[in-house]
Short mmCIF file of N, CA and C in Angstrom, two decimals:
data_model
loop_
_atom_site.label_atom_id
_atom_site.label_comp_id
_atom_site.label_asym_id
_atom_site.label_seq_id
_atom_site.Cartn_x
_atom_site.Cartn_y
_atom_site.Cartn_z
N UNK A 1 46.93 19.33 9.00
CA UNK A 1 46.30 18.94 7.75
C UNK A 1 45.37 17.73 7.95
N UNK A 2 45.85 16.76 8.75
CA UNK A 2 45.03 15.58 9.02
C UNK A 2 43.76 15.97 9.75
N UNK A 3 43.85 16.94 10.66
CA UNK A 3 42.68 17.37 11.42
C UNK A 3 41.64 18.01 10.51
N UNK A 4 42.08 18.82 9.57
CA UNK A 4 41.16 19.48 8.65
C UNK A 4 40.45 18.43 7.79
N UNK A 5 41.21 17.47 7.29
CA UNK A 5 40.64 16.39 6.47
C UNK A 5 39.63 15.58 7.28
N UNK A 6 39.96 15.30 8.53
CA UNK A 6 39.07 14.55 9.40
C UNK A 6 37.77 15.33 9.65
N UNK A 7 37.85 16.62 9.89
CA UNK A 7 36.67 17.46 10.11
C UNK A 7 35.79 17.50 8.86
N UNK A 8 36.42 17.61 7.71
CA UNK A 8 35.65 17.64 6.46
C UNK A 8 34.93 16.31 6.25
N UNK A 9 35.60 15.21 6.52
CA UNK A 9 34.97 13.90 6.34
C UNK A 9 33.80 13.71 7.31
N UNK A 10 33.97 14.12 8.55
CA UNK A 10 32.89 13.99 9.53
C UNK A 10 31.71 14.87 9.14
N UNK A 11 31.98 16.07 8.67
CA UNK A 11 30.90 16.96 8.23
C UNK A 11 30.15 16.36 7.05
N UNK A 12 30.88 15.77 6.11
CA UNK A 12 30.25 15.17 4.94
C UNK A 12 29.36 14.00 5.34
N UNK A 13 29.84 13.15 6.23
CA UNK A 13 29.05 12.00 6.70
C UNK A 13 27.80 12.50 7.43
N UNK A 14 27.93 13.53 8.23
CA UNK A 14 26.78 14.09 8.95
C UNK A 14 25.74 14.66 8.01
N UNK A 15 26.17 15.34 6.98
CA UNK A 15 25.24 15.93 6.00
C UNK A 15 24.53 14.83 5.22
N UNK A 16 25.27 13.82 4.77
CA UNK A 16 24.62 12.76 4.00
C UNK A 16 23.67 11.95 4.87
N UNK A 17 24.01 11.76 6.11
CA UNK A 17 23.12 11.03 7.02
C UNK A 17 21.81 11.76 7.22
N UNK A 18 21.84 13.09 7.30
CA UNK A 18 20.62 13.87 7.47
C UNK A 18 19.82 13.99 6.19
N UNK A 19 20.48 13.82 5.04
CA UNK A 19 19.80 13.99 3.76
C UNK A 19 18.92 12.78 3.42
N UNK A 20 19.16 11.64 4.08
CA UNK A 20 18.34 10.47 3.79
C UNK A 20 16.91 10.71 4.26
N UNK A 21 15.99 10.28 3.42
CA UNK A 21 14.56 10.47 3.72
C UNK A 21 14.15 9.56 4.87
N UNK A 22 13.51 10.15 5.84
CA UNK A 22 13.01 9.37 6.97
C UNK A 22 11.66 8.79 6.59
N UNK A 23 11.48 7.54 6.88
CA UNK A 23 10.23 6.85 6.58
C UNK A 23 9.30 6.94 7.78
N UNK A 24 8.03 7.16 7.48
CA UNK A 24 7.01 7.27 8.51
C UNK A 24 6.54 5.87 8.91
N UNK A 25 6.55 5.58 10.19
CA UNK A 25 6.12 4.27 10.67
C UNK A 25 4.61 4.17 10.83
N UNK A 26 3.91 5.29 10.74
CA UNK A 26 2.44 5.31 10.85
C UNK A 26 1.85 6.19 9.75
N UNK A 27 2.24 5.95 8.52
CA UNK A 27 1.76 6.74 7.39
C UNK A 27 0.31 6.36 7.08
N UNK A 28 -0.51 7.36 6.80
CA UNK A 28 -1.92 7.12 6.49
C UNK A 28 -2.15 7.32 5.00
N UNK A 29 -2.87 6.40 4.41
CA UNK A 29 -3.19 6.45 2.98
C UNK A 29 -4.65 6.08 2.78
N UNK A 30 -5.22 6.59 1.71
CA UNK A 30 -6.55 6.21 1.27
C UNK A 30 -6.42 5.75 -0.17
N UNK A 31 -6.83 4.51 -0.43
CA UNK A 31 -6.70 3.91 -1.75
C UNK A 31 -8.09 3.48 -2.23
N UNK A 32 -8.41 3.82 -3.45
CA UNK A 32 -9.68 3.36 -4.02
C UNK A 32 -9.50 1.93 -4.52
N UNK A 33 -10.38 1.05 -4.03
CA UNK A 33 -10.34 -0.37 -4.40
C UNK A 33 -11.75 -0.77 -4.82
N UNK A 34 -11.90 -1.32 -6.01
CA UNK A 34 -13.21 -1.72 -6.50
C UNK A 34 -13.68 -3.01 -5.83
N UNK A 35 -14.96 -3.03 -5.49
CA UNK A 35 -15.59 -4.18 -4.87
C UNK A 35 -17.05 -3.86 -4.62
N UNK A 36 -17.82 -4.83 -4.10
CA UNK A 36 -19.26 -4.65 -3.96
C UNK A 36 -19.85 -4.93 -2.58
N UNK A 37 -19.32 -5.90 -1.86
CA UNK A 37 -20.08 -6.44 -0.72
C UNK A 37 -19.20 -6.77 0.49
N UNK A 38 -19.81 -7.41 1.48
CA UNK A 38 -19.09 -7.81 2.70
C UNK A 38 -18.00 -8.82 2.40
N UNK A 39 -18.28 -9.72 1.45
CA UNK A 39 -17.26 -10.69 1.05
C UNK A 39 -16.03 -9.97 0.50
N UNK A 40 -16.28 -8.95 -0.31
CA UNK A 40 -15.19 -8.15 -0.87
C UNK A 40 -14.42 -7.47 0.26
N UNK A 41 -15.16 -6.92 1.22
CA UNK A 41 -14.53 -6.23 2.36
C UNK A 41 -13.55 -7.16 3.06
N UNK A 42 -13.98 -8.38 3.36
CA UNK A 42 -13.12 -9.34 4.05
C UNK A 42 -11.89 -9.68 3.21
N UNK A 43 -12.10 -9.91 1.91
CA UNK A 43 -11.01 -10.28 1.02
C UNK A 43 -10.01 -9.13 0.87
N UNK A 44 -10.51 -7.92 0.70
CA UNK A 44 -9.65 -6.74 0.52
C UNK A 44 -8.82 -6.49 1.78
N UNK A 45 -9.46 -6.52 2.93
CA UNK A 45 -8.75 -6.28 4.18
C UNK A 45 -7.73 -7.39 4.46
N UNK A 46 -8.09 -8.63 4.16
CA UNK A 46 -7.16 -9.74 4.34
C UNK A 46 -5.95 -9.57 3.43
N UNK A 47 -6.19 -9.18 2.18
CA UNK A 47 -5.08 -8.97 1.23
C UNK A 47 -4.17 -7.84 1.70
N UNK A 48 -4.77 -6.79 2.25
CA UNK A 48 -3.97 -5.66 2.75
C UNK A 48 -3.08 -6.11 3.90
N UNK A 49 -3.65 -6.86 4.84
CA UNK A 49 -2.88 -7.33 5.99
C UNK A 49 -1.80 -8.34 5.61
N UNK A 50 -1.90 -8.92 4.42
CA UNK A 50 -0.87 -9.87 3.97
C UNK A 50 0.43 -9.15 3.61
N UNK A 51 0.36 -7.83 3.46
CA UNK A 51 1.56 -7.04 3.14
C UNK A 51 2.25 -6.66 4.45
N UNK A 52 3.51 -7.03 4.56
CA UNK A 52 4.29 -6.70 5.76
C UNK A 52 4.33 -5.18 5.93
N UNK A 53 4.06 -4.71 7.13
CA UNK A 53 4.10 -3.28 7.40
C UNK A 53 2.73 -2.64 7.50
N UNK A 54 1.68 -3.33 7.06
CA UNK A 54 0.33 -2.79 7.18
C UNK A 54 -0.14 -2.97 8.62
N UNK A 55 -0.46 -1.85 9.26
CA UNK A 55 -0.89 -1.88 10.66
C UNK A 55 -2.41 -1.85 10.79
N UNK A 56 -3.07 -1.17 9.86
CA UNK A 56 -4.52 -1.07 9.89
C UNK A 56 -5.04 -1.00 8.46
N UNK A 57 -6.15 -1.69 8.20
CA UNK A 57 -6.77 -1.67 6.87
C UNK A 57 -8.28 -1.78 7.05
N UNK A 58 -8.99 -0.75 6.63
CA UNK A 58 -10.45 -0.75 6.73
C UNK A 58 -11.01 -0.28 5.38
N UNK A 59 -11.79 -1.17 4.74
CA UNK A 59 -12.38 -0.84 3.44
C UNK A 59 -13.85 -0.51 3.63
N UNK A 60 -14.29 0.60 3.04
CA UNK A 60 -15.68 1.04 3.12
C UNK A 60 -16.41 0.63 1.85
N UNK A 61 -17.50 -0.10 2.00
CA UNK A 61 -18.26 -0.61 0.86
C UNK A 61 -18.83 0.53 0.02
N UNK A 62 -19.38 1.54 0.66
CA UNK A 62 -20.04 2.63 -0.07
C UNK A 62 -19.06 3.48 -0.88
N UNK A 63 -17.96 3.88 -0.26
CA UNK A 63 -17.02 4.79 -0.92
C UNK A 63 -15.94 4.07 -1.72
N UNK A 64 -15.78 2.77 -1.49
CA UNK A 64 -14.74 1.96 -2.11
C UNK A 64 -13.34 2.41 -1.70
N UNK A 65 -13.22 3.08 -0.56
CA UNK A 65 -11.92 3.55 -0.08
C UNK A 65 -11.37 2.62 0.98
N UNK A 66 -10.10 2.28 0.81
CA UNK A 66 -9.37 1.50 1.78
C UNK A 66 -8.50 2.46 2.58
N UNK A 67 -8.79 2.57 3.86
CA UNK A 67 -8.01 3.43 4.75
C UNK A 67 -6.89 2.58 5.35
N UNK A 68 -5.65 3.02 5.12
CA UNK A 68 -4.49 2.26 5.57
C UNK A 68 -3.64 3.04 6.55
N UNK A 69 -3.05 2.34 7.46
CA UNK A 69 -1.94 2.85 8.25
C UNK A 69 -0.82 1.85 8.02
N UNK A 70 0.31 2.35 7.49
CA UNK A 70 1.37 1.42 7.20
C UNK A 70 2.74 1.98 7.55
N UNK A 71 3.65 1.08 7.82
CA UNK A 71 5.03 1.41 8.13
C UNK A 71 5.77 1.52 6.80
N UNK A 72 6.16 2.74 6.43
CA UNK A 72 6.83 2.97 5.15
C UNK A 72 8.23 2.37 5.10
N UNK A 73 8.77 1.96 6.25
CA UNK A 73 10.07 1.29 6.25
C UNK A 73 9.93 -0.14 5.74
N UNK A 74 8.72 -0.69 5.79
CA UNK A 74 8.50 -2.08 5.39
C UNK A 74 7.70 -2.22 4.09
N UNK A 75 6.86 -1.23 3.77
CA UNK A 75 6.00 -1.36 2.59
C UNK A 75 5.64 0.01 2.04
N UNK A 76 5.18 0.00 0.81
CA UNK A 76 4.71 1.21 0.13
C UNK A 76 3.27 0.97 -0.31
N UNK A 77 2.53 2.05 -0.56
CA UNK A 77 1.15 1.88 -1.04
C UNK A 77 1.05 1.00 -2.29
N UNK A 78 2.06 1.07 -3.14
CA UNK A 78 2.04 0.25 -4.36
C UNK A 78 2.05 -1.24 -4.02
N UNK A 79 2.73 -1.62 -2.95
CA UNK A 79 2.73 -3.02 -2.52
C UNK A 79 1.32 -3.48 -2.16
N UNK A 80 0.58 -2.61 -1.50
CA UNK A 80 -0.80 -2.94 -1.12
C UNK A 80 -1.67 -3.02 -2.37
N UNK A 81 -1.47 -2.11 -3.32
CA UNK A 81 -2.25 -2.14 -4.56
C UNK A 81 -1.99 -3.42 -5.34
N UNK A 82 -0.76 -3.89 -5.34
CA UNK A 82 -0.45 -5.16 -6.01
C UNK A 82 -1.14 -6.32 -5.32
N UNK A 83 -1.22 -6.28 -3.99
CA UNK A 83 -1.92 -7.33 -3.24
C UNK A 83 -3.41 -7.32 -3.57
N UNK A 84 -3.98 -6.12 -3.75
CA UNK A 84 -5.40 -6.01 -4.11
C UNK A 84 -5.64 -6.66 -5.47
N UNK A 85 -4.77 -6.35 -6.42
CA UNK A 85 -4.90 -6.90 -7.78
C UNK A 85 -4.77 -8.42 -7.76
N UNK A 86 -3.86 -8.92 -6.96
CA UNK A 86 -3.67 -10.37 -6.86
C UNK A 86 -4.92 -11.04 -6.30
N UNK A 87 -5.65 -10.32 -5.42
CA UNK A 87 -6.89 -10.85 -4.84
C UNK A 87 -8.08 -10.67 -5.78
N UNK A 88 -7.89 -9.98 -6.91
CA UNK A 88 -8.96 -9.82 -7.90
C UNK A 88 -9.62 -8.46 -7.93
N UNK A 89 -9.09 -7.50 -7.19
CA UNK A 89 -9.70 -6.17 -7.10
C UNK A 89 -8.82 -5.10 -7.73
N UNK A 90 -9.43 -4.28 -8.61
CA UNK A 90 -8.71 -3.20 -9.29
C UNK A 90 -8.50 -2.02 -8.35
N UNK A 91 -7.37 -1.32 -8.54
CA UNK A 91 -7.12 -0.04 -7.88
C UNK A 91 -6.83 0.97 -8.98
N UNK A 92 -6.55 2.20 -8.59
CA UNK A 92 -6.28 3.23 -9.59
C UNK A 92 -5.01 2.94 -10.39
N UNK A 93 -4.01 2.35 -9.78
CA UNK A 93 -2.72 2.12 -10.45
C UNK A 93 -2.54 0.69 -10.96
N UNK A 94 -3.06 -0.28 -10.22
CA UNK A 94 -2.82 -1.68 -10.55
C UNK A 94 -4.15 -2.38 -10.78
N UNK A 95 -4.29 -3.00 -11.93
CA UNK A 95 -5.51 -3.73 -12.29
C UNK A 95 -5.30 -5.23 -12.08
N UNK A 96 -6.34 -5.90 -11.63
CA UNK A 96 -6.31 -7.34 -11.46
C UNK A 96 -6.25 -8.01 -12.83
N UNK A 97 -5.62 -9.17 -12.87
CA UNK A 97 -5.63 -9.92 -14.12
C UNK A 97 -7.05 -10.45 -14.34
N UNK A 98 -7.36 -10.79 -15.56
CA UNK A 98 -8.67 -11.35 -15.88
C UNK A 98 -8.89 -12.64 -15.10
N UNK A 99 -7.84 -13.45 -14.97
CA UNK A 99 -7.95 -14.71 -14.23
C UNK A 99 -8.30 -14.46 -12.76
N UNK A 100 -7.63 -13.49 -12.13
CA UNK A 100 -7.90 -13.19 -10.72
C UNK A 100 -9.31 -12.64 -10.55
N UNK A 101 -9.74 -11.77 -11.48
CA UNK A 101 -11.09 -11.20 -11.42
C UNK A 101 -12.14 -12.29 -11.58
N UNK A 102 -11.93 -13.21 -12.50
CA UNK A 102 -12.91 -14.27 -12.77
C UNK A 102 -13.07 -15.24 -11.59
N UNK A 103 -12.07 -15.29 -10.70
CA UNK A 103 -12.16 -16.17 -9.53
C UNK A 103 -13.09 -15.60 -8.45
N UNK A 104 -13.45 -14.32 -8.57
CA UNK A 104 -14.34 -13.70 -7.58
C UNK A 104 -15.73 -14.32 -7.65
N UNK A 105 -16.41 -14.35 -6.52
CA UNK A 105 -17.79 -14.80 -6.46
C UNK A 105 -18.62 -13.88 -7.35
N UNK A 106 -19.75 -14.38 -7.86
CA UNK A 106 -20.56 -13.60 -8.80
C UNK A 106 -21.05 -12.27 -8.20
N UNK A 107 -21.34 -12.23 -6.91
CA UNK A 107 -21.80 -10.98 -6.31
C UNK A 107 -20.66 -9.97 -6.13
N UNK A 108 -19.42 -10.44 -6.22
CA UNK A 108 -18.26 -9.58 -6.03
C UNK A 108 -17.77 -8.96 -7.33
N UNK A 109 -18.30 -9.39 -8.45
CA UNK A 109 -17.83 -8.89 -9.74
C UNK A 109 -18.39 -7.50 -10.00
N UNK A 110 -17.53 -6.54 -9.87
CA UNK A 110 -17.86 -5.13 -10.06
C UNK A 110 -17.70 -4.77 -11.53
N UNK A 111 -18.22 -3.61 -11.93
CA UNK A 111 -18.05 -3.15 -13.30
C UNK A 111 -16.63 -2.67 -13.50
N UNK A 112 -15.92 -3.31 -14.40
CA UNK A 112 -14.53 -2.92 -14.68
C UNK A 112 -14.50 -1.81 -15.71
N UNK A 113 -13.63 -0.85 -15.48
CA UNK A 113 -13.52 0.28 -16.40
C UNK A 113 -12.46 0.05 -17.42
#
């Protein structure tokens, strides 16, 4: 009886261990971030790198897309979007506060929707 109970417990632990979602250490994301110029590019990329787990961050001025490679064990895309908002740049999910936006240089002030 003890052996059967032990086998059942081991099987249960094995199943639950496999059911946990594995996080990707090199997950790729594309995030739209509003901005205008080279100054914005530097600020956006710096804000992205301030998030633990971000391995690569490249923002394109023309497309307004931030290409990310991040370790999902340490950060989520939402963490990066919050960092963008804190730096004064809107994303699709998280908007910068008026105070953060107003701190941007005049050439960096994009049209807010």
